[in-house]
Coordinates of N, CA and C in Angstrom, one line a residue:
Chain A
S3 N 0.9 -1.2 -0.1 CA -0.1 0.2 0.3 C 0.9 1.3 0.0
Y4 N 0.2 2.5 -0.5 CA 1.1 3.5 -0.4 C 1.4 3.8 0.9
E5 N 2.6 4.7 1.0 CA 2.8 5.3 2.4 C 3.5 7.0 1.9
L6 N 3.3 7.4 3.1 CA 4.0 8.6 3.4 C 4.9 8.7 4.4
T7 N 6.2 9.0 4.1 CA 7.1 9.0 5.3 C 7.9 10.5 5.6
Q8 N 7.0 10.6 7.3 CA 7.4 11.9 7.9 C 8.4 11.5 9.0
P9 N 9.3 12.8 9.1 CA 10.1 12.5 10.4 C 9.2 12.7 12.0
P10 N 9.7 11.7 12.7 CA 8.3 11.5 13.8 C 8.8 12.8 14.6
S11 N 9.6 13.9 14.5 CA 9.8 14.9 15.7 C 10.7 16.1 14.6
V12 N 10.5 16.9 15.5 CA 10.9 18.6 14.9 C 10.9 19.3 16.3
S13 N 12.5 19.5 16.6 CA 12.4 20.6 18.0 C 13.3 21.8 17.2
V14 N 12.4 22.8 18.1 CA 12.9 24.4 17.2 C 12.5 25.3 18.3
S15 N 13.7 26.4 18.6 CA 13.4 27.6 19.2 C 12.3 28.2 19.0
P16 N 12.1 29.2 19.6 CA 10.9 30.3 19.3 C 11.6 31.2 18.4
G17 N 11.0 31.7 17.1 CA 11.6 32.6 16.2 C 12.7 32.2 15.3
Q18 N 13.0 30.4 15.2 CA 13.7 30.2 14.6 C 12.8 29.5 13.4
T19 N 13.3 28.8 12.2 CA 12.4 27.9 11.1 C 12.5 26.2 11.7
A20 N 11.5 25.6 11.1 CA 10.9 24.8 11.2 C 10.7 24.3 10.0
R21 N 11.3 22.9 9.6 CA 11.0 22.1 8.3 C 10.9 20.5 8.2
I22 N 9.6 20.4 7.9 CA 9.2 19.2 8.0 C 9.0 18.4 6.3
T23 N 9.6 17.1 6.2 CA 9.7 16.8 5.0 C 8.2 15.7 5.1
C24 N 8.0 15.2 3.9 CA 7.0 14.1 3.8 C 7.6 13.5 2.5
S25 N 8.0 12.3 2.5 CA 8.3 11.7 0.8 C 7.3 10.3 0.6
G26 N 7.1 10.4 -0.9 CA 6.1 9.6 -1.3 C 6.6 9.1 -2.8
D27 N 6.5 8.0 -3.5 CA 6.5 7.8 -4.8 C 5.6 9.0 -5.6
A28 N 4.4 8.7 -5.3 CA 3.2 9.4 -6.2 C 3.2 10.9 -6.0
L29 N 4.2 11.7 -5.2 CA 3.8 12.9 -4.9 C 4.4 13.6 -6.1
P30 N 5.3 13.4 -6.9 CA 5.4 14.4 -8.3 C 4.2 14.2 -9.3
K31 N 3.0 13.3 -9.3 CA 1.8 13.3 -9.7 C 0.6 13.7 -9.1
Q32 N 0.8 13.7 -7.5 CA -0.6 14.2 -6.9 C 0.0 15.4 -6.0
Y33 N -0.7 16.3 -5.5 CA -0.9 17.3 -4.7 C -0.6 16.5 -3.4
A34 N 0.2 17.8 -2.6 CA 0.4 17.2 -1.2 C -0.7 18.4 -0.4
Y35 N -0.6 17.8 0.8 CA -1.7 18.7 1.4 C -1.1 18.7 3.1
W36 N -1.5 19.9 3.8 CA -0.6 19.8 5.2 C -1.6 20.2 6.2
Y37 N -1.9 19.3 7.3 CA -2.8 19.5 8.7 C -1.9 19.6 9.7
Q38 N -2.7 20.7 10.5 CA -2.3 20.7 12.2 C -2.9 20.3 12.7
Q39 N -2.6 19.6 13.9 CA -3.7 19.2 15.1 C -3.2 19.2 16.3
K40 N -3.7 20.0 17.1 CA -3.2 20.1 18.5 C -3.9 19.1 19.6
P41 N -3.5 19.0 20.6 CA -4.2 18.2 21.5 C -5.4 18.0 21.7
G42 N -6.4 16.6 21.3 CA -8.0 16.6 21.5 C -8.7 17.4 20.5
Q43 N -8.2 18.3 19.5 CA -8.7 18.8 18.6 C -8.7 18.1 17.2
A44 N -9.8 18.5 16.3 CA -9.5 17.9 15.1 C -8.6 18.2 14.1
P45 N -8.1 18.1 13.3 CA -7.2 18.9 12.3 C -7.7 19.7 11.7
V46 N -6.5 20.8 11.1 CA -7.0 22.2 10.4 C -5.8 22.1 9.2
L47 N -6.4 22.5 8.2 CA -5.9 22.7 6.9 C -4.9 23.5 7.0
V48 N -3.5 23.6 6.6 CA -2.4 24.7 6.6 C -2.0 24.9 5.2
I49 N -2.1 23.8 4.5 CA -1.3 24.0 3.4 C -2.0 23.4 1.8
Y50 N -2.5 23.6 1.2 CA -3.2 22.7 0.0 C -2.4 22.9 -1.4
K51 N -2.9 21.9 -2.1 CA -2.1 22.0 -3.5 C -0.4 22.4 -3.3
D52 N 0.1 21.8 -3.0 CA 2.1 21.8 -2.3 C 2.2 23.3 -1.7
S53 N 1.6 24.3 -2.1 CA 2.0 25.8 -1.7 C 0.8 26.6 -1.8
E54 N -0.5 26.3 -1.7 CA -1.1 27.3 -1.1 C -1.7 27.6 0.3
R55 N -1.7 28.7 0.6 CA -2.3 28.8 2.1 C -3.8 29.1 2.0
P56 N -4.7 28.3 2.7 CA -6.0 28.7 3.3 C -6.0 30.1 4.0
S57 N -7.2 30.7 3.6 CA -7.0 31.9 4.1 C -7.4 31.9 5.6
G58 N -6.8 32.7 6.2 CA -6.6 32.9 8.2 C -5.6 32.3 8.4
I59 N -5.2 31.3 7.6 CA -3.7 30.3 7.8 C -2.4 31.8 8.0
P60 N -1.4 31.8 9.3 CA -0.6 32.9 8.9 C 0.6 32.8 8.0
E61 N 1.0 33.9 7.7 CA 2.0 33.7 6.5 C 3.4 32.8 6.5
R62 N 3.4 32.6 8.2 CA 5.2 32.0 8.5 C 4.8 30.6 7.8
F63 N 3.2 30.2 7.8 CA 3.2 28.5 7.1 C 3.4 28.6 5.4
S64 N 4.2 27.8 5.2 CA 4.5 27.9 3.8 C 4.8 26.3 3.2
G65 N 4.5 25.9 2.2 CA 5.1 24.4 1.4 C 5.9 24.8 0.0
S66 N 6.3 23.5 0.3 CA 7.3 23.5 -1.3 C 7.2 21.8 -1.7
S67 N 7.8 21.8 -3.0 CA 7.4 20.3 -3.8 C 8.9 20.5 -4.6
S68 N 9.2 19.1 -4.1 CA 10.4 18.9 -5.3 C 10.5 17.3 -5.6
G69 N 10.4 17.0 -6.9 CA 10.4 15.6 -6.8 C 9.5 14.7 -5.8
T70 N 10.0 13.5 -5.4 CA 9.0 13.0 -4.1 C 9.0 13.2 -2.8
T71 N 9.3 14.6 -2.8 CA 9.4 15.0 -1.7 C 8.7 16.6 -1.5
V72 N 8.0 16.6 -0.6 CA 7.0 17.9 -0.3 C 7.7 18.5 0.9
T73 N 7.6 19.4 1.7 CA 8.5 20.2 2.6 C 7.1 21.5 3.3
L74 N 7.0 21.3 4.5 CA 6.3 22.5 5.2 C 7.6 23.2 5.9
T75 N 7.0 24.5 5.8 CA 8.0 25.4 6.2 C 7.5 26.4 7.2
I76 N 7.7 26.5 8.6 CA 7.2 27.2 9.2 C 8.4 28.2 9.7
S77 N 8.2 29.3 9.4 CA 9.2 30.7 9.7 C 8.9 31.3 10.6
G78 N 9.7 32.0 11.5 CA 9.3 32.4 13.1 C 8.7 31.7 13.9
V79 N 9.1 30.4 14.1 CA 7.9 29.5 15.4 C 7.4 30.4 16.4
Q80 N 6.2 30.0 16.5 CA 5.6 30.5 17.9 C 5.2 29.8 18.5
A81 N 5.0 29.7 19.8 CA 4.8 28.6 20.9 C 3.3 28.2 20.8
E82 N 2.9 28.8 19.8 CA 1.1 28.4 19.4 C 1.4 27.3 18.3
D83 N 2.3 27.2 17.6 CA 2.7 26.1 16.7 C 3.2 24.5 17.1
E84 N 3.3 24.7 18.4 CA 3.6 23.1 18.9 C 2.0 22.1 18.5
A85 N 2.6 21.2 17.9 CA 1.4 20.6 17.3 C 1.9 19.6 16.5
D86 N 1.1 18.5 16.2 CA 1.2 17.2 15.3 C 0.9 18.0 14.1
Y87 N 1.9 17.6 13.1 CA 1.8 17.8 11.4 C 1.7 16.6 10.7
Y88 N 0.7 16.8 10.0 CA 0.4 15.5 8.8 C 0.5 16.2 7.2
C89 N 1.5 15.3 6.3 CA 1.2 15.4 4.9 C -0.1 14.5 4.6
Q90 N -0.7 14.6 3.3 CA -1.9 14.0 2.9 C -1.7 14.2 1.1
S91 N -1.8 13.0 0.8 CA -2.1 13.0 -0.5 C -2.5 11.9 -1.0
A92 N -2.5 11.1 -2.3 CA -3.6 10.2 -3.0 C -2.4 9.2 -3.6
D93 N -2.7 8.0 -3.9 CA -2.1 7.3 -4.9 C -2.0 8.1 -6.3
S94 N -1.5 7.1 -7.1 CA -1.3 7.9 -8.3 C -3.0 7.6 -9.1
S95 N -3.9 6.6 -8.5 CA -4.8 7.0 -9.3 C -6.1 7.4 -8.8
G96 N -5.7 8.2 -7.2 CA -6.4 9.1 -7.1 C -7.7 8.4 -6.3
T97 N -7.8 7.4 -5.8 CA -8.9 6.3 -5.6 C -8.6 6.2 -3.9
R98 N -7.3 6.3 -3.7 CA -6.9 5.8 -2.0 C -5.8 7.3 -1.9
Y99 N -6.3 7.6 -0.6 CA -6.3 8.9 0.3 C -5.1 8.0 1.5
V100 N -3.9 8.8 1.5 CA -3.0 8.5 2.7 C -2.7 9.6 3.6
F101 N -2.4 10.1 4.5 CA -1.7 10.4 5.8 C -0.7 9.9 6.0
G102 N 0.4 11.2 5.9 CA 1.8 10.7 6.2 C 2.0 10.3 7.9
T103 N 3.2 9.7 8.5 CA 3.1 9.2 9.9 C 2.8 10.5 10.4
G104 N 2.9 11.7 10.5 CA 3.0 12.7 11.4 C 4.4 13.1 12.0
T105 N 4.7 14.5 12.4 CA 5.7 15.1 12.8 C 5.3 15.6 14.1
K106 N 6.2 15.6 15.4 CA 5.3 16.2 16.0 C 6.8 17.4 16.2
V107 N 5.8 18.6 16.4 CA 6.9 20.1 16.4 C 7.0 20.4 17.8
T108 N 7.6 20.4 18.6 CA 8.1 20.9 20.0 C 9.0 22.2 19.6
V109 N 8.2 23.4 20.4 CA 8.8 24.7 20.6 C 10.0 24.7 21.9
L110 N 11.0 24.9 21.7 CA 11.5 24.5 22.8 C 11.8 26.1 24.0
Chain B
Q6 N -21.8 29.5 9.1 CA -19.9 29.2 9.1 C -20.3 27.4 8.7
V7 N -19.3 26.8 8.1 CA -19.6 25.5 8.3 C -19.6 25.0 9.6
Q8 N -20.1 23.7 9.4 CA -20.0 23.0 10.7 C -20.6 21.5 10.0
L9 N -19.7 20.4 10.9 CA -19.8 19.4 10.3 C -20.0 18.5 12.0
V10 N -20.9 17.8 12.3 CA -21.4 17.4 13.5 C -21.5 15.6 13.3
E11 N -20.2 14.6 13.9 CA -20.7 13.2 14.0 C -21.3 13.0 14.9
S12 N -22.2 12.1 15.1 CA -22.7 11.2 16.0 C -22.6 9.6 15.8
G13 N -23.3 9.3 16.8 CA -23.1 7.7 16.4 C -22.2 6.7 17.3
G14 N -21.3 7.4 17.9 CA -20.1 6.3 18.2 C -20.6 5.8 19.9
G15 N -19.7 4.8 20.1 CA -20.1 4.3 21.4 C -19.1 2.8 21.6
V16 N -19.6 2.3 22.5 CA -19.1 0.8 23.1 C -19.8 0.1 22.2
V17 N -19.1 -1.0 21.4 CA -19.6 -2.1 20.9 C -18.7 -3.1 20.8
Q18 N -19.2 -4.7 20.8 CA -18.5 -5.7 20.8 C -17.8 -5.9 19.6
P19 N -17.0 -6.8 19.5 CA -16.3 -7.5 18.1 C -17.5 -8.0 17.5
G20 N -17.2 -7.6 16.0 CA -18.4 -8.8 15.3 C -20.0 -7.9 15.1
R21 N -19.8 -6.9 15.9 CA -21.2 -6.1 16.0 C -20.9 -5.0 15.1
S22 N -22.4 -4.1 14.7 CA -22.1 -3.2 14.0 C -22.6 -1.8 14.6
L23 N -22.3 -0.5 13.4 CA -22.4 0.5 14.2 C -22.7 1.5 13.1
R24 N -23.6 2.6 12.9 CA -23.4 3.2 12.1 C -23.9 5.0 12.5
L25 N -22.1 5.4 11.9 CA -21.7 6.9 12.2 C -22.7 8.0 11.3
S26 N -23.0 8.9 11.8 CA -23.7 10.1 10.9 C -22.6 11.4 11.1
C27 N -22.9 12.1 10.0 CA -22.2 13.3 10.0 C -23.2 13.8 9.6
A28 N -23.8 15.3 10.2 CA -24.7 16.8 10.0 C -23.8 17.3 9.3
A29 N -24.4 18.0 8.4 CA -23.4 19.0 8.0 C -24.4 20.4 7.8
S30 N -23.7 21.7 7.6 CA -24.6 22.9 7.7 C -23.5 23.9 7.5
G31 N -24.1 25.0 6.6 CA -23.1 26.0 6.5 C -22.5 26.3 4.9
F32 N -23.0 25.3 4.5 CA -22.5 25.3 2.8 C -23.4 23.9 2.2
T33 N -23.2 24.0 0.8 CA -24.2 23.3 -0.3 C -23.5 21.9 -0.1
F34 N -24.0 21.0 0.7 CA -23.6 19.8 0.9 C -23.5 18.7 -0.4
S35 N -24.9 19.0 -0.9 CA -24.9 17.8 -2.3 C -23.7 18.3 -3.5
S36 N -23.0 19.2 -2.9 CA -21.8 19.8 -4.3 C -20.7 19.0 -3.8
Y37 N -20.6 18.8 -2.4 CA -19.3 18.3 -2.0 C -19.1 16.7 -1.6
G38 N -17.9 16.3 -2.7 CA -17.3 14.8 -1.6 C -17.2 14.9 -0.6
M39 N -17.2 13.8 0.3 CA -17.2 13.6 1.6 C -16.2 12.3 2.1
H40 N -15.4 12.6 2.9 CA -14.4 11.6 3.6 C -14.8 11.9 4.8
W41 N -14.3 10.0 5.3 CA -14.3 9.6 6.4 C -12.7 9.2 7.3
V42 N -12.3 10.1 8.0 CA -11.4 9.8 8.6 C -10.9 9.4 10.0
R43 N -10.2 8.2 10.1 CA -10.0 7.8 12.1 C -8.7 8.0 12.5
Q44 N -8.7 8.2 13.7 CA -7.5 8.3 14.5 C -7.2 7.2 15.5
A45 N -6.9 6.4 15.9 CA -6.6 5.4 17.0 C -6.0 5.9 17.8
P46 N -6.3 5.6 19.4 CA -5.8 6.4 20.4 C -4.5 6.6 20.4
G47 N -3.8 7.4 20.5 CA -2.6 7.6 20.5 C -1.7 7.9 19.2
K48 N -2.4 7.6 18.2 CA -1.7 6.9 16.8 C -2.0 8.4 15.7
G49 N -1.7 8.4 14.6 CA -1.7 8.9 13.2 C -3.5 9.0 12.8
L50 N -3.0 9.7 11.3 CA -4.6 10.2 11.1 C -4.3 8.9 9.9
E51 N -5.8 8.1 9.6 CA -5.9 7.1 8.4 C -7.1 7.1 7.9
W52 N -7.0 7.3 6.8 CA -8.1 7.4 5.4 C -8.8 6.5 5.5
V53 N -10.2 6.5 5.5 CA -11.2 5.4 5.8 C -12.2 5.3 4.4
A54 N -12.7 6.5 4.0 CA -13.7 6.5 2.5 C -13.9 7.4 2.1
V55 N -14.4 7.6 0.9 CA -14.7 8.9 0.3 C -15.9 8.5 -0.8
I56 N -16.9 9.6 -0.9 CA -17.8 9.7 -1.6 C -18.1 10.7 -2.5
S57 N -18.6 10.4 -3.8 CA -18.9 11.6 -4.5 C -20.0 12.7 -4.0
Y58 N -20.1 13.7 -4.8 CA -21.1 14.8 -4.0 C -22.4 14.1 -4.5
D59 N -22.6 13.1 -5.2 CA -23.9 12.7 -5.7 C -24.1 11.0 -5.1
G60 N -23.4 10.6 -4.6 CA -22.8 9.1 -4.0 C -22.6 8.3 -5.1
S61 N -22.5 8.6 -6.6 CA -22.2 7.6 -7.3 C -20.5 7.0 -7.5
N62 N -19.7 7.5 -6.7 CA -18.6 6.8 -6.7 C -18.1 6.9 -5.1
K63 N -17.8 5.8 -4.9 CA -17.0 5.4 -3.2 C -16.0 4.6 -3.4
Y64 N -15.2 5.1 -2.7 CA -13.5 4.2 -2.4 C -13.3 4.1 -1.2
Y65 N -12.7 3.0 -0.6 CA -12.7 2.7 0.9 C -10.6 2.2 1.0
A66 N -10.3 2.3 2.4 CA -9.1 1.8 2.4 C -9.5 0.7 2.5
D67 N -8.0 -0.1 2.2 CA -7.9 -1.6 2.3 C -8.6 -2.4 3.6
S68 N -8.2 -1.6 5.0 CA -8.5 -2.0 5.9 C -9.9 -2.0 6.4
V69 N -10.6 -1.6 5.5 CA -12.5 -1.5 6.0 C -12.7 -2.0 5.0
K70 N -12.3 -2.1 3.4 CA -13.4 -2.2 2.5 C -14.0 -3.7 3.0
G71 N -15.1 -4.0 2.2 CA -16.2 -5.2 2.2 C -16.8 -5.3 3.8
R72 N -16.3 -4.3 4.7 CA -16.9 -4.3 6.1 C -17.4 -2.9 6.4
F73 N -17.2 -1.8 5.4 CA -17.7 -0.5 6.3 C -18.1 0.0 4.4
T74 N -19.3 0.6 4.9 CA -20.2 1.2 3.7 C -20.5 2.8 3.9
I75 N -19.7 3.8 2.8 CA -20.2 5.1 3.1 C -21.5 5.1 2.1
S76 N -22.3 6.1 2.7 CA -23.6 6.4 1.9 C -23.7 8.0 2.7
R77 N -24.6 8.9 1.5 CA -25.5 9.5 2.0 C -26.8 10.4 1.7
D78 N -27.1 11.2 2.3 CA -28.6 11.5 1.8 C -28.7 13.0 1.6
N79 N -28.5 13.7 0.6 CA -28.5 14.9 0.5 C -29.7 16.0 0.7
S80 N -31.0 15.0 0.7 CA -32.2 15.8 1.2 C -32.1 15.8 2.7
K81 N -31.3 15.3 3.3 CA -30.9 15.6 4.8 C -29.5 16.3 5.2
N82 N -28.7 16.7 3.9 CA -27.3 17.3 4.5 C -26.6 16.4 5.2
T83 N -26.3 14.8 5.0 CA -25.9 13.9 6.3 C -25.1 12.5 5.2
L84 N -24.3 12.4 6.0 CA -23.4 11.8 5.5 C -23.3 10.4 6.5
Y85 N -23.1 9.2 6.1 CA -23.3 8.0 7.0 C -21.8 7.0 6.8
L86 N -21.7 6.3 7.8 CA -20.9 5.2 7.7 C -21.4 4.1 8.5
Q87 N -21.7 3.1 7.5 CA -22.0 1.7 8.2 C -20.8 1.3 8.6
M88 N -20.7 0.9 9.8 CA -19.5 -0.2 9.9 C -19.9 -1.9 10.8
N89 N -19.4 -2.8 9.9 CA -20.1 -4.0 10.2 C -18.7 -4.9 10.7
S90 N -19.0 -5.7 11.3 CA -18.0 -6.7 11.6 C -16.8 -6.0 12.1
L91 N -17.2 -5.3 13.3 CA -16.2 -4.6 13.7 C -14.9 -5.4 14.5
R92 N -13.8 -5.0 14.4 CA -12.8 -5.4 15.3 C -12.4 -4.7 16.2
A93 N -11.1 -4.9 17.2 CA -10.6 -4.3 18.0 C -10.1 -3.1 17.3
E94 N -9.3 -3.2 16.8 CA -8.6 -2.4 15.5 C -9.2 -1.2 15.5
D95 N -10.5 -1.5 14.9 CA -11.5 -0.2 14.4 C -11.3 0.6 15.7
T96 N -11.1 0.6 16.7 CA -11.4 1.6 17.8 C -10.6 2.7 17.5
A97 N -11.3 4.0 17.4 CA -10.5 5.3 16.6 C -11.8 6.4 17.3
V98 N -11.4 7.3 17.1 CA -12.4 8.6 16.9 C -12.1 8.6 15.3
Y99 N -13.6 8.9 14.8 CA -13.8 9.3 13.4 C -14.6 10.5 13.2
Y100 N -13.8 10.9 12.4 CA -13.5 12.1 12.0 C -14.7 12.3 10.0
C101 N -15.7 13.1 10.3 CA -15.9 13.5 8.5 C -15.3 14.8 8.4
A102 N -15.1 14.7 6.9 CA -14.1 16.1 6.8 C -14.9 16.6 5.0
S103 N -15.0 17.3 5.0 CA -15.2 17.7 3.2 C -14.1 17.7 2.5
A104 N -14.3 17.4 1.5 CA -13.8 17.4 0.3 C -13.1 18.6 -0.6
G105 N -13.7 19.9 -0.5 CA -13.5 20.4 -1.3 C -14.0 20.3 -2.6
E106 N -13.7 19.3 -3.4 CA -14.0 18.9 -4.9 C -13.8 17.7 -4.6
F107 N -14.4 16.7 -5.3 CA -14.0 15.2 -5.6 C -14.7 14.9 -7.1
G108 N -14.1 14.3 -7.9 CA -14.4 13.6 -9.3 C -13.9 12.6 -9.7
C109 N -14.4 12.0 -10.6 CA -13.5 11.0 -11.2 C -14.0 10.4 -12.6
S110 N -13.1 10.3 -13.5 CA -13.5 10.2 -14.6 C -12.5 9.0 -15.3
G111 N -12.7 8.0 -16.0 CA -12.0 6.9 -16.8 C -11.5 6.5 -15.6
G112 N -11.6 5.9 -14.3 CA -11.0 5.1 -13.8 C -10.0 5.8 -12.6
S113 N -9.7 7.3 -12.9 CA -9.0 7.9 -11.8 C -9.9 9.2 -11.2
C114 N -9.4 9.5 -10.2 CA -10.5 10.4 -9.3 C -9.5 11.6 -8.8
Y115 N -10.2 12.7 -8.3 CA -8.9 13.9 -7.7 C -10.0 14.2 -6.8
S116 N -9.4 14.3 -5.4 CA -10.2 14.9 -4.3 C -9.1 16.3 -4.0
G117 N -10.3 17.3 -3.6 CA -9.8 18.7 -3.2 C -8.9 18.4 -1.6
A118 N -8.7 19.2 -0.7 CA -8.2 19.3 0.6 C -9.5 18.9 1.1
F119 N -8.8 18.3 2.5 CA -9.9 18.0 3.5 C -10.1 19.2 4.4
D120 N -10.9 20.0 3.6 CA -10.7 21.6 4.1 C -11.9 21.5 5.4
Y121 N -12.8 21.4 5.6 CA -13.3 21.6 6.9 C -13.7 19.7 7.5
W122 N -13.5 19.9 9.1 CA -13.6 18.8 9.6 C -14.5 19.0 11.0
G123 N -15.5 17.9 11.3 CA -15.8 17.9 12.6 C -15.4 17.5 13.3
Q124 N -15.5 17.5 14.7 CA -14.9 16.9 16.3 C -14.6 16.0 16.3
G125 N -15.4 14.7 16.0 CA -14.9 13.4 15.7 C -15.8 12.8 16.4
T126 N -16.1 11.5 16.7 CA -16.7 10.7 17.3 C -16.2 9.5 17.6
L127 N -16.4 8.9 18.8 CA -15.3 7.7 19.3 C -15.9 6.3 19.3
V128 N -15.6 5.5 18.9 CA -15.8 4.2 18.3 C -14.8 3.8 19.3
T129 N -15.6 2.7 20.2 CA -15.0 1.6 21.2 C -15.2 0.3 20.8
V130 N -14.5 -0.6 20.1 CA -14.8 -2.0 20.1 C -14.0 -2.9 21.0
S131 N -15.2 -3.6 22.2 CA -14.5 -4.4 23.2 C -15.3 -5.0 23.6
S132 N -14.9 -6.1 24.0 CA -15.9 -7.4 24.7 C -16.2 -6.8 26.1

């Protein structure tokens, strides 16, 4: 089955930049999306179509894509950004959807 | 504003059935594809199923195929997940999420972002 691989954790000091990668074979053909999830809450979309930011999401969140890897970048990390982040995409046929393994961002 | 409210969760014995509902408001439900996503306690997100705006296209994760059925009633703005032959590993919080857009052509499909999510309903499968 199709899988998306993320690092389990990323630690960053306030004001620094956090980068979270997500790797998958079908990423050159399918868009990637990123979701933020805080404890006890539903996920929230923070990036869509690889690099687009929904309204209401701070500009410090950005996305990029290169080959089989997509990256979520949080510039000038704030304490409120501490959360789990998941990438999401689809297999090459678009009939199976998959989430990445998840990355816990800790703000030191 | 967009609101998705899941219901129907609870404790159920292995092998039994349960039906989840997701009541939608604040958007034109009948125009949107919809997904179910679940999250086992302390684990990551797992996609479960998707249905097109008119119910004509449905797809499932391999882990639930043949046991779960996704459906919708556009007259009631409600999404459903019928879960049969439940197993302990189906224990999770189940979320419904709108797809933004979802369409299929020639065996291939496209879904937009999972742009709005409900707060989830907990299903516990235990004897």
